Coordinates of C-alpha atoms in Angstrom, one line a residue:
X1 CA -68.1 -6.5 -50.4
X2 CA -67.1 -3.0 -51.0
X3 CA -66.6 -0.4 -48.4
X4 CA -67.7 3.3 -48.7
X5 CA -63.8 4.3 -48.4
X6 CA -63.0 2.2 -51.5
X7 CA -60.4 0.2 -49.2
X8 CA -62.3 -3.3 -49.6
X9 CA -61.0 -6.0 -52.1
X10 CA -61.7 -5.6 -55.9
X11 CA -64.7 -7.4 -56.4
X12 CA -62.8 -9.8 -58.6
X13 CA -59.5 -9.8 -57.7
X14 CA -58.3 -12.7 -59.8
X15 CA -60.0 -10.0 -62.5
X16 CA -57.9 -7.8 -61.1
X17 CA -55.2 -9.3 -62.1
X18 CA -54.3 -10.1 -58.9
X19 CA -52.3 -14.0 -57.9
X20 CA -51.9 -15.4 -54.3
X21 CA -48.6 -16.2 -53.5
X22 CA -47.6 -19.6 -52.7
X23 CA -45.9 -19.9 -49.6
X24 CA -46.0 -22.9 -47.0
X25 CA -43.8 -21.0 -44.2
X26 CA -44.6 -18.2 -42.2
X27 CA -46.9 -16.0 -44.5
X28 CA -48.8 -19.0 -45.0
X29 CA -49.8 -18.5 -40.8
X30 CA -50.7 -15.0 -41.7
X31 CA -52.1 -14.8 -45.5
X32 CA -52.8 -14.9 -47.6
X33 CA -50.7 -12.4 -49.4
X34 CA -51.9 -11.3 -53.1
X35 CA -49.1 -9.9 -56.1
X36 CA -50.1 -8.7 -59.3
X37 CA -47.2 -9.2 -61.7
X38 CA -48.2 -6.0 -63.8
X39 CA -47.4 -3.0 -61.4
X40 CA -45.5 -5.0 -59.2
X41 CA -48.1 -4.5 -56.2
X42 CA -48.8 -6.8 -53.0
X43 CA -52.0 -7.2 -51.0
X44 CA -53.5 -8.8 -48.4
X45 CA -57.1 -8.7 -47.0
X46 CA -57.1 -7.7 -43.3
X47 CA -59.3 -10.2 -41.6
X48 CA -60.5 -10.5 -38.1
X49 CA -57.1 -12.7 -37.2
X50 CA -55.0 -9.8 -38.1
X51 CA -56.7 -8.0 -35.0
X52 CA -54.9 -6.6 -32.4
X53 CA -56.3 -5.6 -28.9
X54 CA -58.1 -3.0 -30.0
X55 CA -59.6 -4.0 -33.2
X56 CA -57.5 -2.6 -35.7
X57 CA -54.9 -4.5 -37.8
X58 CA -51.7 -5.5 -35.4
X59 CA -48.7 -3.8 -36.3
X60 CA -46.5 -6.7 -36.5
X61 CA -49.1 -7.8 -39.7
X62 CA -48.0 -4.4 -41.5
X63 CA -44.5 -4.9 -40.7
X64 CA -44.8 -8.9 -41.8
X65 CA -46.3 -7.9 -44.9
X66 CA -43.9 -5.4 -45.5
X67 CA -40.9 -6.9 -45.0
X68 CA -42.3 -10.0 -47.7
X69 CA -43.2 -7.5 -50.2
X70 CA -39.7 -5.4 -49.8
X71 CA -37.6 -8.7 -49.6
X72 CA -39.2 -10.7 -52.6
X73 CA -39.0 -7.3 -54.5
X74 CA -35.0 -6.8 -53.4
X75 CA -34.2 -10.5 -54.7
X76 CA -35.9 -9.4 -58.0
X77 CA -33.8 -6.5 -58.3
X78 CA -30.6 -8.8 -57.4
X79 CA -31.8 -11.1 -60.5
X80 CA -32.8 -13.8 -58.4
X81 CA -30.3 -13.7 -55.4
X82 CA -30.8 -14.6 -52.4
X83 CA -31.7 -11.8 -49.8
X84 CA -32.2 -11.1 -46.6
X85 CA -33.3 -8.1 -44.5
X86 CA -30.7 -6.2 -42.8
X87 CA -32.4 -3.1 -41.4
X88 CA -35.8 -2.2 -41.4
X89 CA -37.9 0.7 -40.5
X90 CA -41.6 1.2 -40.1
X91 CA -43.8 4.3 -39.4
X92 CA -47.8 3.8 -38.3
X93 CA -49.2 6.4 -39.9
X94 CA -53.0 5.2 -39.9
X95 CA -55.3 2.1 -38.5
X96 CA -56.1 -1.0 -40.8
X97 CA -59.3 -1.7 -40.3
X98 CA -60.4 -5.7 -40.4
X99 CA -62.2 -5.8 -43.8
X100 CA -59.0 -3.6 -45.5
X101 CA -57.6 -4.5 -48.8
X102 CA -54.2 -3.3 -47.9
X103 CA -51.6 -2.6 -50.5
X104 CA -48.4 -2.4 -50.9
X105 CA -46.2 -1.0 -54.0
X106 CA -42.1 -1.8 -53.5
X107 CA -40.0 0.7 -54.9
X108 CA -36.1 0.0 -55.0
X109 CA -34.0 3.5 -54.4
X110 CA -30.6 2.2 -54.6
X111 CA -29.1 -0.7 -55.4
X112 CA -25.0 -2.1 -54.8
X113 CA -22.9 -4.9 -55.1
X114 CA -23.9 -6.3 -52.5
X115 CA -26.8 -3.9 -51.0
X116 CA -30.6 -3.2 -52.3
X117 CA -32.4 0.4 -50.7
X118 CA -36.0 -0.3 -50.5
X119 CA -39.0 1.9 -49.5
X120 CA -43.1 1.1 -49.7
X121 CA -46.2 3.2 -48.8
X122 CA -48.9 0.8 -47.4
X123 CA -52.6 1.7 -48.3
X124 CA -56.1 1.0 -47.7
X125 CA -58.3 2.6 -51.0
X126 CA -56.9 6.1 -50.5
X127 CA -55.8 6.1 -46.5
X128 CA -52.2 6.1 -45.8
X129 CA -51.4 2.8 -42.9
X130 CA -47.9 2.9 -42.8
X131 CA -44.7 3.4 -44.8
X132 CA -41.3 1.4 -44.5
X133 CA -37.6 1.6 -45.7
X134 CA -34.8 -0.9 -45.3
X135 CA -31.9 -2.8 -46.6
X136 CA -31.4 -6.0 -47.9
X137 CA -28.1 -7.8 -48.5
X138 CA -27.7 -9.5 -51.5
X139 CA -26.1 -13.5 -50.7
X140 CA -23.9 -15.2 -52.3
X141 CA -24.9 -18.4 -51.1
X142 CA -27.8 -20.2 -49.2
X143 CA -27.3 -19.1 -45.5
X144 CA -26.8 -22.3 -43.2
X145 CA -29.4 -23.0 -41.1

């Protein structure tokens, strides 16, 4: 299936060189979510239980997704550390439509010590959704739970 605004899935994503992420917590309720190891990208395919009340993709999916593509991006940039999110922000710029291959590309601006500055664009074939920004903290250790 591919839409007229080029924002459908690849025909092939596996082609694509696209990989869905294994996760059995909480993106596992919402996926799946897609990465493709060559630029670093995440996806997901907006389907109709990503829907909020008026049809469109719910905000809290965009920030979800988000926030998994910024924080698994953060703990690469930490080598492998442990991070969590301390601040995020994120603007609605445009609707996901249901049917939406919606990307993601992580960028890291800055990182510290003990700090990693993140920022993504999300987008649907050429529309704008939504950017974010944020922090993630860099652990030393496995938080308690």
């Amino acid at each position: 299936m591919q839409r007229i605004d080029d924002a459908g899935p690849p025909a092939d994503p596996v082609r694509a060189g696209w990989e869905i992420v294994a996760d059995t917590g909480f993106i596992d309720l919402v996926g799946p979510v897609h990465h493709r190891a060559a630029d670093g990208a995440y996806a997901f395919l907006a389907r109709p239980k990503h829907a909020n009340l008026i049809g469109v993709v719910q905000g809290g999916m965009l920030m979800t997704f988000a926030d998994r593509a910024l924080g698994v991006t953060a703990m690469q940039a930490a080598e492998g550390a442990n991070c969590v999110t301390i601040e995020m922000q994120m603007q609605f710029i445009g609707a996901g439509r249901i049917g939406d291959w919606i990307e993601a590309r992580p960028q890291v601006t800055r990182r510290t010590g003990s700090l990693v500055f993140m920022r993504t664009e999300l987008t649907a074939g050429e529309r704008l959704v939504g950017a974010a920004t944020g922090i993630w903290k860099i652990l030393r250790r496995r938080p308690q739970a």
